[in-house]
C-alpha cells in the first residue's frame, strides 16, 4: 500500500490506522467528523526542515510552526550516484516512502556534486521528535549504504486555518 492512499489516518511509522467499528458507525451517523487523511498530492506548506545534521529534531520542531496533532508529509532529499538511485528508492519503499519526481513543493533541488543525483522521498505520517530523529537516521544510513548522503529533510502540513480540509 502506498502512502498516497487515502484509506485512513496514519501512525508515527506511516502505516494506515484501521478504524474500529464504533468510529465507522459514528462517521456514518454524524458525517466524516473532521478532515480527510492527508495525501502526497494535497496542498501543503513547509513548516519545518533543515540541512544541518547537528540540529536536534526536537529543537527544529519546537522552533517551527509544526502542529503535532496533525498528519505531515515527511520529505527527505538524498544525493546518490545515478546507478544507485533505483536501489535506494526500492529500499525506502519498504518503509512506505514514495519517490517524488515533480516540483509540487517548489523547484527540485540540484545535487551539490555533478556526479550525484537528487532522490526525493516522501511519506505521510504523524510525527514527533523521536520519530523524526529515527527517520533522519534511517535516511542518513540509506544514503551512506548507497554511496551518497541525506542532504535535507522537510516537514509539510496543510496550511493553518483550515485550507485544504
Protein backbone atom coordinates (compact mmCIF):
# COMPACT_ATOMS: atom_id res chain seq x y z
CA UNK A 1 0.00 0.00 0.00
CA UNK A 2 1.46 3.36 -0.92
CA UNK A 3 1.44 6.30 1.43
CA UNK A 4 -0.59 8.35 -1.03
CA UNK A 5 -3.58 6.07 -0.48
CA UNK A 6 -6.36 7.98 1.30
CA UNK A 7 -7.63 4.98 3.23
CA UNK A 8 -7.26 6.49 6.67
CA UNK A 9 -5.12 8.39 9.11
CA UNK A 10 -1.52 7.30 9.62
CA UNK A 11 0.53 6.47 12.68
CA UNK A 12 4.03 7.58 13.68
CA UNK A 13 5.53 4.97 11.35
CA UNK A 14 3.46 5.95 8.32
CA UNK A 15 1.09 2.96 8.49
CA UNK A 16 -2.64 3.39 7.99
CA UNK A 17 -4.53 3.14 11.28
CA UNK A 18 -7.56 0.89 10.96
CA UNK A 19 -10.72 2.50 12.27
CA UNK A 20 -12.78 0.44 14.67
CA UNK A 21 -16.46 -0.39 14.29
CA UNK A 22 -17.52 2.41 16.63
CA UNK A 23 -15.55 5.04 14.68
CA UNK A 24 -17.02 3.82 11.38
CA UNK A 25 -20.55 3.92 12.85
CA UNK A 26 -20.05 7.45 14.20
CA UNK A 27 -18.75 8.54 10.80
CA UNK A 28 -21.87 7.20 9.09
CA UNK A 29 -24.26 8.72 11.61
CA UNK A 30 -22.67 12.14 12.08
CA UNK A 31 -20.62 12.60 8.94
CA UNK A 32 -16.89 12.47 8.44
CA UNK A 33 -16.17 14.29 11.66
CA UNK A 34 -13.04 16.07 10.51
CA UNK A 35 -10.57 16.34 7.74
CA UNK A 36 -9.77 13.76 5.14
CA UNK A 37 -6.49 11.92 5.56
CA UNK A 38 -3.51 13.80 4.15
CA UNK A 39 -2.15 12.68 0.78
CA UNK A 40 1.04 13.40 -1.13
CA UNK A 41 -0.95 15.44 -3.67
CA UNK A 42 -2.67 17.72 -1.14
CA UNK A 43 -1.88 21.41 -0.85
CA UNK A 44 0.81 21.69 1.82
CA UNK A 45 3.44 24.12 3.04
CA UNK A 46 6.83 23.54 4.65
CA UNK A 47 6.53 24.01 8.42
CA UNK A 48 9.93 22.66 9.50
CA UNK A 49 13.13 21.43 7.95
CA UNK A 50 16.88 21.56 7.96
CA UNK A 51 20.02 20.62 6.09
CA UNK A 52 22.08 20.74 9.29
CA UNK A 53 22.77 17.29 10.73
CA UNK A 54 23.75 18.82 14.05
CA UNK A 55 20.35 20.37 14.81
CA UNK A 56 18.25 18.21 17.11
CA UNK A 57 14.85 17.16 15.80
CA UNK A 58 13.19 18.44 18.97
CA UNK A 59 14.78 21.87 18.53
CA UNK A 60 13.82 22.06 14.87
CA UNK A 61 10.21 21.14 15.63
CA UNK A 62 9.99 23.43 18.68
CA UNK A 63 11.17 26.39 16.60
CA UNK A 64 8.72 25.69 13.79
CA UNK A 65 5.01 26.08 13.09
CA UNK A 66 4.53 22.28 13.08
CA UNK A 67 1.21 21.12 14.56
CA UNK A 68 1.85 17.85 16.37
CA UNK A 69 -1.74 16.62 16.35
CA UNK A 70 -2.00 16.69 12.53
CA UNK A 71 -0.53 14.40 9.90
CA UNK A 72 2.53 15.56 7.99
CA UNK A 73 4.35 14.76 4.82
CA UNK A 74 7.91 13.91 5.77
CA UNK A 75 10.27 14.64 2.88
CA UNK A 76 13.93 13.67 2.54
CA UNK A 77 16.33 14.81 -0.19
CA UNK A 78 19.21 12.41 -0.76
CA UNK A 79 22.17 12.78 -3.12
CA UNK A 80 23.24 9.46 -4.62
CA UNK A 81 25.21 8.11 -7.57
CA UNK A 82 22.83 7.73 -10.52
CA UNK A 83 23.29 3.95 -10.67
CA UNK A 84 22.20 3.58 -7.02
CA UNK A 85 19.04 5.71 -7.07
CA UNK A 86 16.61 2.94 -8.03
CA UNK A 87 18.02 0.57 -5.40
CA UNK A 88 17.74 3.22 -2.68
CA UNK A 89 14.18 4.04 -3.77
CA UNK A 90 13.23 0.36 -3.58
CA UNK A 91 14.60 0.08 -0.04
CA UNK A 92 12.76 3.25 1.05
CA UNK A 93 9.53 1.93 -0.48
CA UNK A 94 9.62 -0.92 2.05
CA UNK A 95 9.01 1.74 4.72
CA UNK A 96 6.22 3.44 2.78
CA UNK A 97 8.27 6.17 1.11
CA UNK A 98 7.45 7.23 -2.43
CA UNK A 99 9.72 8.89 -4.96
CA UNK A 100 8.68 12.44 -5.83
CA UNK A 101 9.76 13.33 -9.36
CA UNK A 102 7.87 16.59 -9.91
CA UNK A 103 8.12 20.07 -8.43
CA UNK A 104 4.84 20.06 -6.47
CA UNK A 105 6.61 21.55 -3.43
CA UNK A 106 8.80 24.01 -5.28
CA UNK A 107 11.79 23.62 -7.56
CA UNK A 108 13.62 20.32 -7.24
CA UNK A 109 16.99 20.71 -5.55
CA UNK A 110 20.15 20.27 -7.55
CA UNK A 111 22.93 17.99 -6.38
CA UNK A 112 25.95 19.69 -4.86
CA UNK A 113 28.18 17.31 -6.81
CA UNK A 114 27.59 16.73 -10.53
CA UNK A 115 28.44 13.02 -10.08
CA UNK A 116 25.32 12.62 -7.90
CA UNK A 117 21.56 12.75 -8.47
CA UNK A 118 18.91 14.01 -6.07
CA UNK A 119 16.37 11.46 -4.88
CA UNK A 120 13.32 13.00 -3.19
CA UNK A 121 11.40 10.62 -0.92
CA UNK A 122 8.18 11.38 0.99
CA UNK A 123 5.51 9.68 3.06
CA UNK A 124 2.50 10.69 5.15
CA UNK A 125 2.60 10.06 8.88
CA UNK A 126 2.04 11.51 12.32
CA UNK A 127 5.25 12.94 13.72
CA UNK A 128 7.05 13.64 16.95
CA UNK A 129 10.68 14.50 17.65
CA UNK A 130 11.71 10.92 18.39
CA UNK A 131 10.26 9.55 15.16
CA UNK A 132 11.72 12.43 13.16
CA UNK A 133 15.15 11.59 14.60
CA UNK A 134 14.61 7.95 13.74
CA UNK A 135 13.69 8.76 10.13
CA UNK A 136 16.60 11.18 9.74
CA UNK A 137 18.94 8.43 10.93
CA UNK A 138 17.30 5.90 8.61
CA UNK A 139 17.78 8.22 5.62
CA UNK A 140 21.40 9.01 6.56
CA UNK A 141 22.05 5.27 6.68
CA UNK A 142 20.25 4.70 3.37
CA UNK A 143 22.29 7.43 1.71
CA UNK A 144 25.54 6.11 3.11
CA UNK A 145 24.84 2.49 2.12
CA UNK A 146 24.21 3.63 -1.44
CA UNK A 147 27.28 5.84 -1.79
CA UNK A 148 25.64 9.19 -1.07
CA UNK A 149 24.25 11.43 1.64
CA UNK A 150 20.97 12.57 3.14
CA UNK A 151 21.08 16.26 2.25
CA UNK A 152 17.99 17.73 3.93
CA UNK A 153 14.60 16.93 5.40
CA UNK A 154 11.33 18.85 5.47
CA UNK A 155 8.02 18.56 7.28
CA UNK A 156 4.99 19.71 5.29
CA UNK A 157 1.43 20.22 6.51
CA UNK A 158 -1.80 21.67 5.25
CA UNK A 159 -1.85 25.44 5.65
CA UNK A 160 -3.02 26.54 9.09
CA UNK A 161 -6.57 27.80 9.36
CA UNK A 162 -8.41 25.05 7.55
CA UNK A 163 -7.22 25.46 3.96
CA UNK A 164 -7.30 22.17 2.16
CA UNK A 165 -9.51 20.46 4.75
